[in-house]
PDB file of C-alpha atoms in Angstrom:
ATOM      1  CA  MET K   1       0.068  -0.026   0.022  1.00 72.00           C
ATOM      2  CA  ILE K   2       1.652   3.791  -0.815  1.00 80.00           C
ATOM      3  CA  VAL K   3       0.145   6.054   1.626  1.00 85.00           C
ATOM      4  CA  ARG K   4      -0.195   8.981   0.575  1.00 88.00           C
ATOM      5  CA  ASN K   5      -1.308  10.847   3.676  1.00 90.00           C
ATOM      6  CA  PRO K   6      -1.926   9.674   7.244  1.00 93.00           C
ATOM      7  CA  LYS K   7      -3.849  12.027   9.678  1.00 93.00           C
ATOM      8  CA  PHE K   8      -4.592  11.139  13.523  1.00 93.00           C
ATOM      9  CA  VAL K   9      -7.849  11.235  13.784  1.00 94.00           C
ATOM     10  CA  LEU K  10      -8.878  11.070  18.440  1.00 93.00           C
ATOM     11  CA  SER K  11      -7.967   9.993  21.429  1.00 91.00           C
ATOM     12  CA  ALA K  12     -10.439   7.834  23.241  1.00 92.00           C
ATOM     13  CA  ILE K  13     -11.133   5.447  26.379  1.00 88.00           C
ATOM     14  CA  SER K  14     -14.255   4.251  25.681  1.00 89.00           C
ATOM     15  CA  GLU K  15     -16.586   3.003  22.931  1.00 92.00           C
ATOM     16  CA  LYS K  16     -18.554   6.824  22.834  1.00 94.00           C
ATOM     17  CA  GLN K  17     -15.098   7.998  21.625  1.00 95.00           C
ATOM     18  CA  TYR K  18     -14.228   5.893  19.202  1.00 96.00           C
ATOM     19  CA  PRO K  19     -14.750   7.676  15.343  1.00 95.00           C
ATOM     20  CA  ASP K  20     -18.158   7.613  13.410  1.00 94.00           C
ATOM     21  CA  SER K  21     -16.077   6.090  10.615  1.00 94.00           C
ATOM     22  CA  ASN K  22     -17.088   2.255   9.063  1.00 93.00           C
ATOM     23  CA  LEU K  23     -13.730   2.559   7.829  1.00 95.00           C
ATOM     24  CA  LEU K  24     -12.011  -0.730   8.925  1.00 95.00           C
ATOM     25  CA  GLU K  25      -9.568  -1.185  10.919  1.00 96.00           C
ATOM     26  CA  VAL K  26      -6.336  -2.398  11.317  1.00 97.00           C
ATOM     27  CA  ALA K  27      -4.874  -2.461  15.314  1.00 97.00           C
ATOM     28  CA  PHE K  28      -2.120  -2.435  16.693  1.00 97.00           C
ATOM     29  CA  ALA K  29      -1.070  -4.329  19.996  1.00 94.00           C
ATOM     30  CA  GLY K  30       1.690  -4.776  22.551  1.00 94.00           C
ATOM     31  CA  ARG K  31       3.357  -4.560  26.010  1.00 90.00           C
ATOM     32  CA  SER K  32       4.742  -1.197  26.926  1.00 84.00           C
ATOM     33  CA  ASN K  33       8.466  -0.635  25.195  1.00 87.00           C
ATOM     34  CA  VAL K  34       7.446  -3.025  22.226  1.00 92.00           C
ATOM     35  CA  GLY K  35       8.165  -0.375  19.528  1.00 90.00           C
ATOM     36  CA  LYS K  36       3.475  -0.404  18.575  1.00 92.00           C
ATOM     37  CA  SER K  37       4.687   3.210  17.698  1.00 90.00           C
ATOM     38  CA  SER K  38       8.014   3.402  15.825  1.00 93.00           C
ATOM     39  CA  LEU K  39       5.910   0.259  13.685  1.00 95.00           C
ATOM     40  CA  ILE K  40       2.488   2.706  13.257  1.00 95.00           C
ATOM     41  CA  ASN K  41       5.429   5.037  12.210  1.00 94.00           C
ATOM     42  CA  THR K  42       8.136   3.189  10.102  1.00 94.00           C
ATOM     43  CA  LEU K  43       4.971   1.599   8.747  1.00 95.00           C
ATOM     44  CA  LEU K  44       3.308   4.547   7.553  1.00 93.00           C
ATOM     45  CA  ASN K  45       6.741   6.633   6.169  1.00 90.00           C
ATOM     46  CA  ARG K  46       6.229   9.376   9.066  1.00 89.00           C
ATOM     47  CA  LYS K  47       9.027   9.873  11.894  1.00 83.00           C
ATOM     48  CA  ASN K  48       6.471  11.512  14.811  1.00 81.00           C
ATOM     49  CA  LEU K  49       3.260  10.482  13.971  1.00 87.00           C
ATOM     50  CA  ALA K  50       2.080   7.938  16.834  1.00 79.00           C
ATOM     51  CA  ARG K  51       3.811   9.976  19.418  1.00 71.00           C
ATOM     52  CA  LYS K  52       5.888   7.920  21.928  1.00 54.00           C
ATOM     53  CA  GLY K  53       4.989   8.264  25.391  1.00 46.00           C
ATOM     54  CA  SER K  54       8.273   9.935  27.471  1.00 40.00           C
ATOM     55  CA  ARG K  55       8.448   6.658  27.987  1.00 42.00           C
ATOM     56  CA  GLN K  56       7.104   3.198  28.986  1.00 46.00           C
ATOM     57  CA  GLY K  57       3.229   3.020  29.676  1.00 45.00           C
ATOM     58  CA  MET K  58       2.524   6.698  29.297  1.00 44.00           C
ATOM     59  CA  THR K  59      -0.366   5.722  26.141  1.00 56.00           C
ATOM     60  CA  ARG K  60      -2.898   5.267  28.345  1.00 73.00           C
ATOM     61  CA  MET K  61      -5.321   5.919  25.692  1.00 86.00           C
ATOM     62  CA  ILE K  62      -6.554   4.443  22.372  1.00 92.00           C
ATOM     63  CA  ASN K  63      -5.085   6.062  19.610  1.00 93.00           C
ATOM     64  CA  PHE K  64      -6.244   6.289  16.223  1.00 95.00           C
ATOM     65  CA  PHE K  65      -4.918   7.413  12.182  1.00 95.00           C
ATOM     66  CA  ASN K  66      -6.781   8.260   9.582  1.00 95.00           C
ATOM     67  CA  ILE K  67      -4.170   6.225   6.154  1.00 95.00           C
ATOM     68  CA  ASP K  68      -5.862   8.117   2.596  1.00 94.00           C
ATOM     69  CA  ASP K  69      -9.412   7.740   3.334  1.00 94.00           C
ATOM     70  CA  GLU K  70      -8.755   3.765   3.273  1.00 93.00           C
ATOM     71  CA  ILE K  71      -8.254   2.525   6.781  1.00 94.00           C
ATOM     72  CA  HIS K  72      -7.711   3.246  10.017  1.00 96.00           C
ATOM     73  CA  PHE K  73      -4.862   2.003  12.433  1.00 96.00           C
ATOM     74  CA  VAL K  74      -5.300   1.951  15.491  1.00 96.00           C
ATOM     75  CA  ASP K  75      -2.947   1.894  18.730  1.00 94.00           C
ATOM     76  CA  LEU K  76      -4.010   0.261  21.558  1.00 93.00           C
ATOM     77  CA  PRO K  77      -3.058   1.560  25.355  1.00 88.00           C
ATOM     78  CA  GLY K  78       0.409  -0.810  25.836  1.00 86.00           C
ATOM     79  CA  TYR K  79       0.484  -3.293  28.461  1.00 81.00           C
ATOM     80  CA  GLY K  80       2.596  -4.617  31.443  1.00 72.00           C
ATOM     81  CA  TYR K  81       4.237  -1.731  32.043  1.00 63.00           C
ATOM     82  CA  ALA K  82       5.433  -2.716  36.303  1.00 57.00           C
ATOM     83  CA  SER K  83       4.938   0.712  37.391  1.00 57.00           C
ATOM     84  CA  VAL K  84       1.627   2.007  37.597  1.00 60.00           C
ATOM     85  CA  SER K  85      -0.887   1.196  40.070  1.00 65.00           C
ATOM     86  CA  LYS K  86      -3.244  -2.123  40.047  1.00 70.00           C
ATOM     87  CA  SER K  87      -6.331  -0.218  39.110  1.00 70.00           C
ATOM     88  CA  GLU K  88      -4.437   1.606  36.076  1.00 68.00           C
ATOM     89  CA  MET K  89      -3.886  -1.436  34.654  1.00 69.00           C
ATOM     90  CA  ASN K  90      -6.902  -2.741  35.652  1.00 75.00           C
ATOM     91  CA  LEU K  91      -8.068   0.070  33.237  1.00 75.00           C
ATOM     92  CA  TRP K  92      -6.277  -0.789  30.627  1.00 74.00           C
ATOM     93  CA  SER K  93      -7.090  -4.444  29.984  1.00 81.00           C
ATOM     94  CA  LYS K  94     -11.412  -3.222  29.895  1.00 85.00           C
ATOM     95  CA  VAL K  95      -9.754  -0.038  27.639  1.00 87.00           C
ATOM     96  CA  ILE K  96      -8.613  -2.647  25.548  1.00 89.00           C
ATOM     97  CA  THR K  97     -10.879  -5.979  25.816  1.00 88.00           C
ATOM     98  CA  ASN K  98     -13.604  -3.287  25.497  1.00 90.00           C
ATOM     99  CA  TYR K  99     -12.650  -2.379  22.014  1.00 93.00           C
ATOM    100  CA  LEU K 100     -12.046  -6.477  20.875  1.00 90.00           C
ATOM    101  CA  ASN K 101     -15.639  -6.847  22.183  1.00 90.00           C
ATOM    102  CA  VAL K 102     -17.425  -3.721  20.655  1.00 92.00           C
ATOM    103  CA  ARG K 103     -15.979  -1.997  17.745  1.00 94.00           C
ATOM    104  CA  GLN K 104     -17.575  -3.757  14.670  1.00 93.00           C
ATOM    105  CA  GLN K 105     -15.091  -1.474  12.525  1.00 95.00           C
ATOM    106  CA  LEU K 106     -12.142  -4.076  13.634  1.00 95.00           C
ATOM    107  CA  TYR K 107     -10.930  -6.463  11.138  1.00 94.00           C
ATOM    108  CA  LEU K 108      -6.983  -7.097  11.870  1.00 96.00           C
ATOM    109  CA  MET K 109      -5.472  -7.054  15.323  1.00 96.00           C
ATOM    110  CA  ILE K 110      -2.042  -6.868  14.444  1.00 98.00           C
ATOM    111  CA  MET K 111       0.014  -8.499  17.992  1.00 97.00           C
ATOM    112  CA  LEU K 112       3.828  -7.291  19.074  1.00 98.00           C
ATOM    113  CA  VAL K 113       6.146  -9.125  21.435  1.00 97.00           C
ATOM    114  CA  ASP K 114       9.953  -8.150  21.490  1.00 97.00           C
ATOM    115  CA  ILE K 115      12.471 -11.357  19.782  1.00 97.00           C
ATOM    116  CA  ARG K 116      14.685 -10.442  21.791  1.00 96.00           C
ATOM    117  CA  HIS K 117      12.003 -12.167  24.842  1.00 94.00           C
ATOM    118  CA  LYS K 118       9.989 -14.623  26.154  1.00 95.00           C
ATOM    119  CA  PRO K 119       6.520 -14.190  25.798  1.00 95.00           C
ATOM    120  CA  SER K 120       5.231 -12.667  28.882  1.00 92.00           C
ATOM    121  CA  LYS K 121       1.700 -14.000  31.047  1.00 90.00           C
ATOM    122  CA  GLU K 122       0.283 -10.224  29.476  1.00 90.00           C
ATOM    123  CA  ASP K 123       1.523 -11.160  26.853  1.00 94.00           C
ATOM    124  CA  ILE K 124      -0.293 -15.024  26.706  1.00 95.00           C
ATOM    125  CA  GLN K 125      -3.387 -13.144  28.023  1.00 91.00           C
ATOM    126  CA  MET K 126      -3.889 -11.398  24.910  1.00 91.00           C
ATOM    127  CA  TYR K 127      -3.689 -13.387  22.341  1.00 95.00           C
ATOM    128  CA  LYS K 128      -6.251 -15.682  24.500  1.00 93.00           C
ATOM    129  CA  TRP K 129      -8.295 -12.437  24.040  1.00 90.00           C
ATOM    130  CA  ILE K 130      -7.764 -11.925  20.774  1.00 92.00           C
ATOM    131  CA  LEU K 131      -8.427 -15.499  19.532  1.00 93.00           C
ATOM    132  CA  GLU K 132     -11.795 -15.040  22.273  1.00 91.00           C
ATOM    133  CA  SER K 133     -12.673 -12.155  19.686  1.00 89.00           C
ATOM    134  CA  GLY K 134     -12.740 -13.824  16.307  1.00 92.00           C
ATOM    135  CA  VAL K 135     -10.671 -11.557  14.110  1.00 93.00           C
ATOM    136  CA  GLN K 136      -7.663 -11.449  12.015  1.00 94.00           C
ATOM    137  CA  HIS K 137      -4.818 -11.556  13.477  1.00 96.00           C
ATOM    138  CA  ILE K 138      -0.644 -11.664  12.762  1.00 97.00           C
ATOM    139  CA  ILE K 139       2.172 -12.001  15.063  1.00 98.00           C
ATOM    140  CA  VAL K 140       5.084  -9.475  15.035  1.00 98.00           C
ATOM    141  CA  ALA K 141       8.603 -10.184  16.100  1.00 98.00           C
ATOM    142  CA  THR K 142       9.779  -6.559  17.310  1.00 97.00           C
ATOM    143  CA  LYS K 143      13.475  -5.455  17.633  1.00 96.00           C
ATOM    144  CA  SER K 144      15.112  -7.865  15.066  1.00 96.00           C
ATOM    145  CA  ASP K 145      17.776  -5.539  14.183  1.00 95.00           C
ATOM    146  CA  LYS K 146      19.024  -6.382  18.108  1.00 96.00           C
ATOM    147  CA  VAL K 147      20.046 -10.376  17.879  1.00 95.00           C
ATOM    148  CA  SER K 148      21.487 -12.261  15.408  1.00 95.00           C
ATOM    149  CA  ARG K 149      20.110 -14.216  12.647  1.00 94.00           C
ATOM    150  CA  ALA K 150      20.430 -17.385  15.508  1.00 96.00           C
ATOM    151  CA  GLU K 151      18.943 -16.033  18.062  1.00 96.00           C
ATOM    152  CA  ALA K 152      15.919 -15.337  16.345  1.00 96.00           C
ATOM    153  CA  GLN K 153      15.622 -18.569  14.778  1.00 95.00           C
ATOM    154  CA  ARG K 154      15.674 -19.403  18.220  1.00 96.00           C
ATOM    155  CA  ASN K 155      13.593 -16.956  19.976  1.00 97.00           C
ATOM    156  CA  MET K 156      10.432 -17.078  17.694  1.00 96.00           C
ATOM    157  CA  LYS K 157      10.245 -20.731  18.084  1.00 96.00           C
ATOM    158  CA  LEU K 158       9.995 -19.738  21.940  1.00 97.00           C
ATOM    159  CA  ILE K 159       7.450 -17.495  21.002  1.00 97.00           C
ATOM    160  CA  ARG K 160       5.843 -19.699  19.324  1.00 97.00           C
ATOM    161  CA  GLU K 161       5.830 -22.670  21.495  1.00 97.00           C
ATOM    162  CA  THR K 162       4.842 -19.932  24.295  1.00 97.00           C
ATOM    163  CA  LEU K 163       1.633 -18.270  22.731  1.00 97.00           C
ATOM    164  CA  VAL K 164       0.871 -21.451  21.717  1.00 96.00           C
ATOM    165  CA  LEU K 165       0.961 -20.790  17.693  1.00 96.00           C
ATOM    166  CA  PRO K 166      -0.642 -23.568  15.273  1.00 92.00           C
ATOM    167  CA  ASP K 167       1.706 -25.142  13.159  1.00 90.00           C
ATOM    168  CA  ASP K 168       0.450 -22.789   9.722  1.00 91.00           C
ATOM    169  CA  THR K 169       1.147 -19.202  11.794  1.00 93.00           C
ATOM    170  CA  LYS K 170       3.775 -17.112  10.185  1.00 95.00           C
ATOM    171  CA  ILE K 171       5.505 -14.640  12.473  1.00 97.00           C
ATOM    172  CA  TYR K 172       6.679 -11.650  11.330  1.00 98.00           C
ATOM    173  CA  LEU K 173      10.204 -10.305  12.591  1.00 97.00           C
ATOM    174  CA  VAL K 174      10.961  -6.895  11.533  1.00 97.00           C
ATOM    175  CA  SER K 175      12.892  -3.938  12.840  1.00 95.00           C
ATOM    176  CA  SER K 176      11.417  -0.002  13.036  1.00 94.00           C
ATOM    177  CA  GLN K 177      15.028   1.102  12.577  1.00 92.00           C
ATOM    178  CA  ASN K 178      15.914   0.000   9.434  1.00 94.00           C
ATOM    179  CA  ARG K 179      13.035  -1.540   8.194  1.00 94.00           C
ATOM    180  CA  ASN K 180      14.238  -5.343   8.050  1.00 95.00           C
ATOM    181  CA  GLY K 181      10.373  -7.220   7.291  1.00 95.00           C
ATOM    182  CA  ILE K 182       8.303  -3.647   7.133  1.00 96.00           C
ATOM    183  CA  LYS K 183       7.164  -4.028   3.264  1.00 95.00           C
ATOM    184  CA  GLU K 184       6.537  -7.890   3.824  1.00 96.00           C
ATOM    185  CA  LEU K 185       4.302  -6.715   6.411  1.00 97.00           C
ATOM    186  CA  TRP K 186       2.703  -4.492   4.756  1.00 95.00           C
ATOM    187  CA  ASP K 187       2.303  -7.162   1.981  1.00 95.00           C
ATOM    188  CA  ALA K 188       0.275  -9.215   4.483  1.00 96.00           C
ATOM    189  CA  ILE K 189      -1.959  -6.566   5.650  1.00 95.00           C
ATOM    190  CA  ASP K 190      -3.121  -5.518   2.367  1.00 92.00           C
ATOM    191  CA  SER K 191      -3.689  -9.254   2.161  1.00 92.00           C
ATOM    192  CA  TYR K 192      -6.375  -9.061   4.474  1.00 88.00           C
ATOM    193  CA  ILE K 193      -8.003  -5.469   2.884  1.00 83.00           C
ATOM    194  CA  VAL K 194      -8.563  -6.493  -0.240  1.00 77.00           C
ATOM    195  CA  GLU K 195      -9.670  -9.808   0.993  1.00 69.00           C
ATOM    196  CA  GLU K 196     -12.371  -8.222   2.847  1.00 67.00           C
ATOM    197  CA  GLU K 197     -13.016  -5.458  -0.337  1.00 62.00           C
ATOM    198  CA  GLU K 198     -13.569  -7.867  -3.119  1.00 59.00           C
ATOM    199  CA  ASN K 199     -15.258 -10.245   0.244  1.00 63.00           C
ATOM    200  CA  GLU K 200     -18.101  -6.558   0.361  1.00 60.00           C
TER     201      GLU K 200
END
């Protein structure tokens, strides 16, 4: 997809604040500091469209971005940051699960995990929520520039085993720093969008 004019739309914390739009939505989920904002910026060829928190855990709301009036990218709050209160973590959980359960425009979830680490219990819970919602999804392992090729292969196996991914589920290995894997990921996103348009 050639992106020409992506725009920030709004931030929301509840359903009544979501955009009044019928555009398909591609949502990004992952732990704090997994690189969601960086990946969105890289996919859109923009440096700071998706704002990065000044510290981990600062992105507390759902951020919507209009991509050339064709689709919305949705940046969900990061989860799993240790320094926030339990009540705030519970609020984030409600914000994320409510979006997953009620947003009919949600067409594709992109779940990010850090290639350097074993998926956390929060990652496992996030993947469970995605499966329960029934939405189509893509698993992306970020920060590939931080590991060797051999380490990446070992850790992708660990990610697959920890999340209990089906054998035919592909893990997309990407880097927002050197753009490795970005075109392949865009091609995958495009394929889901084209499939939906053909079914309409």
